[in-house]
Tab-separated table of C-alpha atoms in Angstrom:
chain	number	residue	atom	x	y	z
A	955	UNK	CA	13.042	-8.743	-25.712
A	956	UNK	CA	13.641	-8.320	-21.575
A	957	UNK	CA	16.650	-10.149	-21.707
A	958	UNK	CA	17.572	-7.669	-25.090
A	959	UNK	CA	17.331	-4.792	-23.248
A	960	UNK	CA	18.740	-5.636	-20.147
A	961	UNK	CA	21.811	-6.713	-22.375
A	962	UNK	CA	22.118	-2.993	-24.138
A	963	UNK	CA	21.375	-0.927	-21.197
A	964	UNK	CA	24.294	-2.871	-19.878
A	965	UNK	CA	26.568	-2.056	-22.999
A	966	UNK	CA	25.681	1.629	-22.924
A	967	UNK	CA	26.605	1.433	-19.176
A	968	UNK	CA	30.106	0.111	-20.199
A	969	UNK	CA	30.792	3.328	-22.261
A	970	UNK	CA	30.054	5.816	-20.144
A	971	UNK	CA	32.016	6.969	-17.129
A	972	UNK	CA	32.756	4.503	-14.087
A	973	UNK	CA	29.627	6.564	-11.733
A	974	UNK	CA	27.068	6.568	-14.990
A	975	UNK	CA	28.079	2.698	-14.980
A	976	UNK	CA	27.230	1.767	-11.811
A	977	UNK	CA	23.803	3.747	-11.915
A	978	UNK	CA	22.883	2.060	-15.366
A	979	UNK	CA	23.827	-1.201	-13.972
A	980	UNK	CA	21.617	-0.828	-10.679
A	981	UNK	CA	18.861	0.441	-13.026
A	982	UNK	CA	19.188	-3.344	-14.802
A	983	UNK	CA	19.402	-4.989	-11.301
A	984	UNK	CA	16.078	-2.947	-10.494
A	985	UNK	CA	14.017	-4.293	-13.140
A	986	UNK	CA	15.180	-7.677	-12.507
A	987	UNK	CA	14.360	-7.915	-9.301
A	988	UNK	CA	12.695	-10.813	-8.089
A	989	UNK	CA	9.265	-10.479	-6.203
A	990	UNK	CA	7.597	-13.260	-4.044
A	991	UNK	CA	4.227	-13.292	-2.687
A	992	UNK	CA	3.054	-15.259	0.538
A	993	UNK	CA	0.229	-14.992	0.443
A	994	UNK	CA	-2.071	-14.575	-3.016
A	995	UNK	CA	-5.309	-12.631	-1.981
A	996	UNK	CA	-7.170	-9.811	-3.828
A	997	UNK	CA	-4.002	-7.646	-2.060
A	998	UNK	CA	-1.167	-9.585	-3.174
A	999	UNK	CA	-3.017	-9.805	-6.921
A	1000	UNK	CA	-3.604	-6.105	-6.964
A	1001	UNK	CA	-0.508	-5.461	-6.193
A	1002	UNK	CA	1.465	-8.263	-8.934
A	1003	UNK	CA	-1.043	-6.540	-11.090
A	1004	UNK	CA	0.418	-3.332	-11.074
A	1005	UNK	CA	3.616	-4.416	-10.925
A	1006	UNK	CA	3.500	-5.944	-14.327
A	1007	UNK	CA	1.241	-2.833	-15.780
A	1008	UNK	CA	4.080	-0.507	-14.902
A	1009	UNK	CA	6.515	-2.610	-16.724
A	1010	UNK	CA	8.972	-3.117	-14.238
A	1011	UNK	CA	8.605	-6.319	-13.213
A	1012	UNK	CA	7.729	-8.974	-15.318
A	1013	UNK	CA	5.592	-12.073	-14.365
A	1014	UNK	CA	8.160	-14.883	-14.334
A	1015	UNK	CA	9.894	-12.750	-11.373
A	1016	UNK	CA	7.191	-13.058	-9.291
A	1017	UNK	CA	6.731	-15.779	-7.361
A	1018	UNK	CA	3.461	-16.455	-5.126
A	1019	UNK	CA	2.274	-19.048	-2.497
A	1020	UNK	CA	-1.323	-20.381	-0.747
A	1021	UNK	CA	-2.031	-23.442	0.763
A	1022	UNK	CA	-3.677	-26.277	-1.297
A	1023	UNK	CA	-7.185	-25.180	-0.198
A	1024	UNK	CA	-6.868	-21.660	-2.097
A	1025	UNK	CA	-6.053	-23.308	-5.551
A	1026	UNK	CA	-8.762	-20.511	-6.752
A	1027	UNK	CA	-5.888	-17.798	-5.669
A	1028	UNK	CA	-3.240	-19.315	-7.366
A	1029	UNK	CA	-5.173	-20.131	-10.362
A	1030	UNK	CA	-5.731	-16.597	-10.991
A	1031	UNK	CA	-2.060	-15.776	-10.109
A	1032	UNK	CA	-0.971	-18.160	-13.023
A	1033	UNK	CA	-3.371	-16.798	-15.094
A	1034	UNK	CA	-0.959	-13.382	-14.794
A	1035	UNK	CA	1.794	-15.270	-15.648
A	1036	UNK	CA	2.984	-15.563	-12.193
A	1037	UNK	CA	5.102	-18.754	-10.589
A	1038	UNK	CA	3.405	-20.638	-8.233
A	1039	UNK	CA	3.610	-22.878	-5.129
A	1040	UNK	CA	2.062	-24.389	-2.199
A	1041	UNK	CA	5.924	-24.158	-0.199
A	1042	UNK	CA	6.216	-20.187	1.246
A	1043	UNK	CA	10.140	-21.087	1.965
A	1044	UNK	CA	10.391	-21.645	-2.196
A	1045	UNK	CA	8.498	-17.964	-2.263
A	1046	UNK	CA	11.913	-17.138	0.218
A	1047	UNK	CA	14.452	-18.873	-1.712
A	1048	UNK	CA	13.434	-17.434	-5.410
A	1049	UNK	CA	12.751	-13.947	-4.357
A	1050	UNK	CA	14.787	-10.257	-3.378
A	1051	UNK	CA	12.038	-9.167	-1.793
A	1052	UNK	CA	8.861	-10.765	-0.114
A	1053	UNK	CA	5.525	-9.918	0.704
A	1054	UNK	CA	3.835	-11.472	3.582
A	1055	UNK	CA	0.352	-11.097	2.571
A	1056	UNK	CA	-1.352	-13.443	4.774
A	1057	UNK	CA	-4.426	-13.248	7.539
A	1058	UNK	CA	-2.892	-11.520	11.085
A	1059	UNK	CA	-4.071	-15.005	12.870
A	1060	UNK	CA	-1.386	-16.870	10.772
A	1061	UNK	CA	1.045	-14.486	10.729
A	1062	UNK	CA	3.065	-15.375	13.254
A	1063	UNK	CA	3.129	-19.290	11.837
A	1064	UNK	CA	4.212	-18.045	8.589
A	1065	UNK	CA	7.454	-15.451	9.849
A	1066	UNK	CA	8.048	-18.335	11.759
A	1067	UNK	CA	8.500	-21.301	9.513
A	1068	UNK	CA	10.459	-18.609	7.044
A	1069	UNK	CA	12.987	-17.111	9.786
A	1070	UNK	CA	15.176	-19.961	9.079
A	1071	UNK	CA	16.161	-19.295	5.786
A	1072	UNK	CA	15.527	-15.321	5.589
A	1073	UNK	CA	18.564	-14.142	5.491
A	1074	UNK	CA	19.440	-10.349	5.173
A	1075	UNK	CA	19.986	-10.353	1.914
A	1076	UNK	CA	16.373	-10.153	1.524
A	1077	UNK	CA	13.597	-7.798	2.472
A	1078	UNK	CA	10.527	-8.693	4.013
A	1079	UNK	CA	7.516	-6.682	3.576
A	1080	UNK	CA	4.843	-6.868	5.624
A	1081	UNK	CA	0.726	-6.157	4.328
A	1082	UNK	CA	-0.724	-8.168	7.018
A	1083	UNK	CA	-3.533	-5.849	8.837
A	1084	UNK	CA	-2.434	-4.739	12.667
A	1085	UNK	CA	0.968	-6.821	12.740
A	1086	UNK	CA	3.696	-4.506	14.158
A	1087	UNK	CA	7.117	-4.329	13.136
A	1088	UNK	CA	8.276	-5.228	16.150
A	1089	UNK	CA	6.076	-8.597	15.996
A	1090	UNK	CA	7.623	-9.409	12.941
A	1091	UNK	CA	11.425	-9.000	14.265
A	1092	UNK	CA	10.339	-10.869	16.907
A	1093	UNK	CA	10.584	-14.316	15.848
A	1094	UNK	CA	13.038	-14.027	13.363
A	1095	UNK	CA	16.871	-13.977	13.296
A	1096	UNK	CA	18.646	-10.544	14.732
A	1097	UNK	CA	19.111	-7.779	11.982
A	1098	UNK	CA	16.702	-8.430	9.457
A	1099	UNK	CA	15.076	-6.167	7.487
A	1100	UNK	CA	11.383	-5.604	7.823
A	1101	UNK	CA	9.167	-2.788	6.169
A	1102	UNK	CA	5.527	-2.461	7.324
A	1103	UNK	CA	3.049	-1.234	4.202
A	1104	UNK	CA	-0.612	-0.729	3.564
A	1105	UNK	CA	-1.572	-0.244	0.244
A	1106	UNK	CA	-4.864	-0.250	-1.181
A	1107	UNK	CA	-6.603	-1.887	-4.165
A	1108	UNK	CA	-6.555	0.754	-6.697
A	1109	UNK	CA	-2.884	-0.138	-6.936
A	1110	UNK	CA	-4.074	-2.612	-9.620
A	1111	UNK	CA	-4.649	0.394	-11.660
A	1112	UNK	CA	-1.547	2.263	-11.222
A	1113	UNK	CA	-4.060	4.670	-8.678
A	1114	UNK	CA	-3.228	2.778	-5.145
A	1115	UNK	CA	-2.322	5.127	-2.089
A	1116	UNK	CA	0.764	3.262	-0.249
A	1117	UNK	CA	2.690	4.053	2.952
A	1118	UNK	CA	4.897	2.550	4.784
A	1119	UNK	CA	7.310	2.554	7.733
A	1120	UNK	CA	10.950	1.013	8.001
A	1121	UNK	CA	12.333	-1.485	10.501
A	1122	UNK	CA	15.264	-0.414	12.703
A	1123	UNK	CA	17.655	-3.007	10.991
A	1124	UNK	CA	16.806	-2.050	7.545
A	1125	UNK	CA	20.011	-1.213	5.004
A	1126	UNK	CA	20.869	1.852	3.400
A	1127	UNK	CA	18.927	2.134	0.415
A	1128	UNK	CA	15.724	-0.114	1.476
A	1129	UNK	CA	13.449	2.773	1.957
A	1130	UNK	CA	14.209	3.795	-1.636
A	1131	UNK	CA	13.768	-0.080	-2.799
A	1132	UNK	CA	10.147	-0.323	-1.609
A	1133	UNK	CA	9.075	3.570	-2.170
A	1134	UNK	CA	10.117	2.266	-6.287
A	1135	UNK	CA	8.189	-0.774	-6.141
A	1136	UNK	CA	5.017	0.983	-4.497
A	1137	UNK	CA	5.432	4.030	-6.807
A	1138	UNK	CA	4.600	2.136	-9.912
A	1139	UNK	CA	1.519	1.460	-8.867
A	1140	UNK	CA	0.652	4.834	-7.410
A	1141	UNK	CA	1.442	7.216	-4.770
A	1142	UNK	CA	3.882	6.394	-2.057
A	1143	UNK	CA	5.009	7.675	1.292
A	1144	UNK	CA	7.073	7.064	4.166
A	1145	UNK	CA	5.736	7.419	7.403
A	1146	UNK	CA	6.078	6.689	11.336
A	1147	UNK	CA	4.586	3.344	11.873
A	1148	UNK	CA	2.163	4.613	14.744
A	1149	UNK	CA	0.278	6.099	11.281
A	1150	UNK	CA	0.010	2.589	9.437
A	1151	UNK	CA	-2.827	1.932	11.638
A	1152	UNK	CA	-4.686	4.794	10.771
A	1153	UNK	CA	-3.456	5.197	7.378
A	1154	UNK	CA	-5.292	1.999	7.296
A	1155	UNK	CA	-8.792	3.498	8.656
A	1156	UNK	CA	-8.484	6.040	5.749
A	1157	UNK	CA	-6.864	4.956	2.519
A	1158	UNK	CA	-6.256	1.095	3.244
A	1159	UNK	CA	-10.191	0.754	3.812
A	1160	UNK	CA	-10.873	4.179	1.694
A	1161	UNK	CA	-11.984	2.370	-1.126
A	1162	UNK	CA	-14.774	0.632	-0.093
A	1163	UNK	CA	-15.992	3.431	1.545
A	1164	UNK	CA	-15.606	5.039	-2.602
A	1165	UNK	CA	-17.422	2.720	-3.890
A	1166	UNK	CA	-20.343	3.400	-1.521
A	1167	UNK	CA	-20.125	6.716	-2.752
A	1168	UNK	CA	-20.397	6.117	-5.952
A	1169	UNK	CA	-22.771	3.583	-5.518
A	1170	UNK	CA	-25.602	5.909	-4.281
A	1171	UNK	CA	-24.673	8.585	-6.330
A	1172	UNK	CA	-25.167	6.191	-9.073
A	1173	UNK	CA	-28.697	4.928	-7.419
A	1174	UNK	CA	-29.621	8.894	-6.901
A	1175	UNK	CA	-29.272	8.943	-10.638
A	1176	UNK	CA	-31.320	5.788	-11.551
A	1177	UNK	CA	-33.631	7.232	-9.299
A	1178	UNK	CA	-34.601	10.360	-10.826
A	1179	UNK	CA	-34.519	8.463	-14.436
A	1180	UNK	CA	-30.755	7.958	-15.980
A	1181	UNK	CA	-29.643	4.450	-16.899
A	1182	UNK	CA	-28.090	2.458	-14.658
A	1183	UNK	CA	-24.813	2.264	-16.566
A	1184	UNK	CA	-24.460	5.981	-17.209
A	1185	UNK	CA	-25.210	6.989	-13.847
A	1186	UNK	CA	-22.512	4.757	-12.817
A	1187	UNK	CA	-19.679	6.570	-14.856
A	1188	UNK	CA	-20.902	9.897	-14.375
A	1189	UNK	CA	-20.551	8.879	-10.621
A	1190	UNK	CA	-17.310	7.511	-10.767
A	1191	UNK	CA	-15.665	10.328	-13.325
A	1192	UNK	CA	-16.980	12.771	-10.815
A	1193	UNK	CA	-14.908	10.953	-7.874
A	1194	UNK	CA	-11.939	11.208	-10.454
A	1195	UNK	CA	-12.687	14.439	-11.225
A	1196	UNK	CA	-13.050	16.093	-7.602
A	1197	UNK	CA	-9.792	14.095	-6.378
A	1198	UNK	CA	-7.857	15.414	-9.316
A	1199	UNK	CA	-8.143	18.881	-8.541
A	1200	UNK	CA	-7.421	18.498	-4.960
A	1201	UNK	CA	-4.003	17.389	-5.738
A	1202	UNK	CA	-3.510	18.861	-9.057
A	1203	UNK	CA	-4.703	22.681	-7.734
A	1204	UNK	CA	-3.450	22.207	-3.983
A	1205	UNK	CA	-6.303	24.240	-2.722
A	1206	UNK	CA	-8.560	23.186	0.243
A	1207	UNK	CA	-11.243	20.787	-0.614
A	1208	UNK	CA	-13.979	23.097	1.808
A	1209	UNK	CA	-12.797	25.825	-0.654
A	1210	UNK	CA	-13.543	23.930	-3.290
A	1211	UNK	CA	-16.659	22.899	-2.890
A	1212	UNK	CA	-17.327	26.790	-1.622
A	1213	UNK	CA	-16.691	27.142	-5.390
A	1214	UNK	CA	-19.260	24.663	-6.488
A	1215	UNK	CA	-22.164	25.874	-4.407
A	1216	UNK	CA	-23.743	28.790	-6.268
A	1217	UNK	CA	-25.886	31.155	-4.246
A	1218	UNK	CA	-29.205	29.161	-4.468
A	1219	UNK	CA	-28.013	26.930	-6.611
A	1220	UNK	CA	-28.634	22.901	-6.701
A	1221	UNK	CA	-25.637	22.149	-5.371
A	1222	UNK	CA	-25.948	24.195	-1.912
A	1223	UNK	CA	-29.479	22.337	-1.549
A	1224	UNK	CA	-27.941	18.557	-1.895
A	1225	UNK	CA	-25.064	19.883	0.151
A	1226	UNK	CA	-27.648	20.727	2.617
A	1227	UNK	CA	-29.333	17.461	2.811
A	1228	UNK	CA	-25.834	15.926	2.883
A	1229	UNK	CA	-25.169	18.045	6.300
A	1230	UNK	CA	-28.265	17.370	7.827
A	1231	UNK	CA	-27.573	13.542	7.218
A	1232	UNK	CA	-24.037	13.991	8.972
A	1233	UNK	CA	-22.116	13.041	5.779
A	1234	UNK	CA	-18.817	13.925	7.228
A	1235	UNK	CA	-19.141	12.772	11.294
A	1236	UNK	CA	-20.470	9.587	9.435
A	1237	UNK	CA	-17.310	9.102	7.220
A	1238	UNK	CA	-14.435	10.326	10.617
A	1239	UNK	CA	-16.324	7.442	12.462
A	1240	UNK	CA	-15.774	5.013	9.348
A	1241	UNK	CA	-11.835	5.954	9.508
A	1242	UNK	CA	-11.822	5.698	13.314
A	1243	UNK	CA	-13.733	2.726	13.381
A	1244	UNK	CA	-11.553	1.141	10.985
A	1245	UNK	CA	-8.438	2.180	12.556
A	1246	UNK	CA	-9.556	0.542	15.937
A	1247	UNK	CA	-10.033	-2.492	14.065
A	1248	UNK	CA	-6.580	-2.659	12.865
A	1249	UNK	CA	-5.123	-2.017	16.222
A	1250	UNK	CA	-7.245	-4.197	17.843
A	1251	UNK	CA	-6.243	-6.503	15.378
A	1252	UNK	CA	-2.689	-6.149	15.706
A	1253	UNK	CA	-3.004	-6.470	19.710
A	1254	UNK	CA	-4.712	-10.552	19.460
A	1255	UNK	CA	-2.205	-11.206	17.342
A	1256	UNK	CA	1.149	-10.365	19.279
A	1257	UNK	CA	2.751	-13.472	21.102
A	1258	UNK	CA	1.515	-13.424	24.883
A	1259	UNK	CA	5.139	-13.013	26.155
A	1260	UNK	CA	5.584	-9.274	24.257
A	1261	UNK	CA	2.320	-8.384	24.108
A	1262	UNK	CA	2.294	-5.922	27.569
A	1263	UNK	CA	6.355	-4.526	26.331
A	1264	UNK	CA	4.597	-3.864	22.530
A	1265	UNK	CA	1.657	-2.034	24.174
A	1266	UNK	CA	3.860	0.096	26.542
A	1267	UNK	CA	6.631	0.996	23.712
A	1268	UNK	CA	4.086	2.094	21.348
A	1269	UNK	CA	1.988	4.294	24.014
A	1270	UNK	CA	5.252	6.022	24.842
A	1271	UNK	CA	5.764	6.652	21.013
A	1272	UNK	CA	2.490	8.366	21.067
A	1273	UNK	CA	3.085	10.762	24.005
A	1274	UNK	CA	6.457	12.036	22.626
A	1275	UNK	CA	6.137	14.757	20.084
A	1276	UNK	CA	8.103	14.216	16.899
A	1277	UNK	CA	8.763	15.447	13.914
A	1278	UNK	CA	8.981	13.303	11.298
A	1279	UNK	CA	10.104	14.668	7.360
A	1280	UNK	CA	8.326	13.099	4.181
A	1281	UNK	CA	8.379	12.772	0.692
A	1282	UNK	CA	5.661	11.579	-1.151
A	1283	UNK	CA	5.970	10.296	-5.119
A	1284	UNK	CA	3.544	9.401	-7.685
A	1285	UNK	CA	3.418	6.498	-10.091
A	1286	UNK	CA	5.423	8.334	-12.711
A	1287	UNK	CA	8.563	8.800	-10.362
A	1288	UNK	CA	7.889	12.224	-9.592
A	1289	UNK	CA	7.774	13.657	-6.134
A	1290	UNK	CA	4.336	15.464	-5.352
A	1291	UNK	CA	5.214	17.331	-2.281
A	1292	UNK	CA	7.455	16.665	0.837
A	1293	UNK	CA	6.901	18.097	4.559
A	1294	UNK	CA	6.845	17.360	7.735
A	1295	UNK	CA	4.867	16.431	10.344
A	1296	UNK	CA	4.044	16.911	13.847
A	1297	UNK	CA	2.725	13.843	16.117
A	1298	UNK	CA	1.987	14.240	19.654
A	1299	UNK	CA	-1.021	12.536	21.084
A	1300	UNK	CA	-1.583	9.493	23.779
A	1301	UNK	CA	-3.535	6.257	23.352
């Protein structure tokens, strides 16, 4: 049925006009793109995951590699349907674009034994917590292309929050490559790469911090007598709920919960136990916390010898001031809003 399809989209794109052909064609190309995983943790699954729920990709086009002691990871990635392999330069040599979703403490092993045979013909993108760009390039050949992402779980239900920042030696066209691939499994934007590391503090580590949420919301209910396994959906469809009309209404979320909070009500009254608990201070110093971890991160992992020129670069990207344009897109291929933004702060 794939192969079908690709064969009559590529019939209609014979009859039509010479432009309509090439744009049906690359439309083909796109969905048989071939995806490789190094690396095939809960990220890397997540992410296969969504790619074959969208529809775009289908399982035999991914590829995905672990060493011999995580058979468990590759046992669920054939389970999906995915090829697998113990060999990451087989993960290189099948695939369009790659995924190095390993541990930062091995990442510079990994690039390395790849750089070889990575030839710019193929994009590498990079999930690895804290690893820089610049790392990356590092120890592998001169002009290859290297995209930095963080994602988040809830891509394995089409719902992840994605961004991610572009190498200098990326092509023409490789910023729209990966925003496609990370828009099928939610929303997607581009970004600076001195905000991956906080991007990670909020929405890379954002879920856990969810969960929690709903997790004591959930016990609250249990607590003052619902079951257990009602409590826990009413917690989690009022998550769902809330976050939809942020971004479906646009309006402030203080104002919204203004809105909520009768005069008197029950709402203002767990609002004001959630205050006097420091509910927000508590979650800033989860996202800061959790950005300093990536950074920190990123810093033990950088080779010795560019370690003090990646620390210097980056704090004079912080003390410009820049303005940098987005776009961001949701899973359906629509864009959501586009801006821009201002950065201008030290380390």
């Amino acid at each position: 049925m794939y192969f079908k399809t690709l064969l009559s989209e590529t019939f209609l794109a014979f009859s039509t006009s010479n432009f309509d052909w090439k744009m049906q064609l690359q439309s083909c190309s796109e969905l048989a793109m071939k995806i490789g995983f190094i690396g095939a943790g809960k990220m890397a699954q997540a992410l296969a995951r969504g790619f074959i729920n969208s529809g775009r990709i289908t399982p035999e086009n991914i590829t995905a590699s672990s060493p011999k002691q995580d058979n468990l990871f590759l046992n669920e990635c054939k389970v999906l349907g995915l090829q697998t392999t113990h060999d990451n330069t087989e993960v290189v040599h099948k695939s369009d674009v790659i995924f190095l979703a390993v541990k930062p403490p091995i990442v510079n092993k990994v690039v390395s034994e790849i750089a070889p045979i990575l030839s710019r013909e193929r994009l590498l993108v990079s999930i690895a917590l804290g690893i820089t760009i610049r790392n990356i390039e590092s120890l592998l050949p001169s002009k290859s292309r290297v995209v930095r992402v963080m994602p988040n779980t809830p891509a394995v239900v089409r719902a992840g929050a994605s961004a991610f920042a572009m190498g200098s030696t990326c092509k023409d066209g490789d910023a729209e490559i990966v925003r496609d691939l990370l828009s099928t499994v939610g929303f997607a934007v581009e970004v600076p790469e001195i905000h991956i590391d906080p991007v990670t503090g909020l929405s890379g580590s954002g879920p856990s911090y969810m969960f929690a949420v709903i997790e004591g919301l959930a016990d609250g209910g249990v607590k003052v007598g619902l079951p257990r396994d009602l409590a826990i959906k009413l917690a989690a469809h009022t998550l769902y709920g809330a976050a939809k009309m942020v971004l479906e209404t646009g309006v402030h979320p203080a104002q919204l919960k203004d809105d909520v909070q009768s005069p008197g009500g029950s709402s203002i009254y767990g609002m004001h136990k959630l205050e006097s608990c420091g509910l927000k201070g508590i979650l800033m110093d989860a996202v800061e916390a959790a950005t300093s971890r990536s950074r920190a991160t990123g810093d033990r992992a950088l080779p010795r010898d560019i370690r003090n020129t990646e620390q210097e670069t980056i704090g004079e990207e912080f003390s410009k001031t820049d303005e940098f344009i987005y776009t961001c897109f949701d899973s359906d291929n629509s864009q959501l809003s586009s801006g821009s933004a201002t950065v201008s702060r030290k380390l």
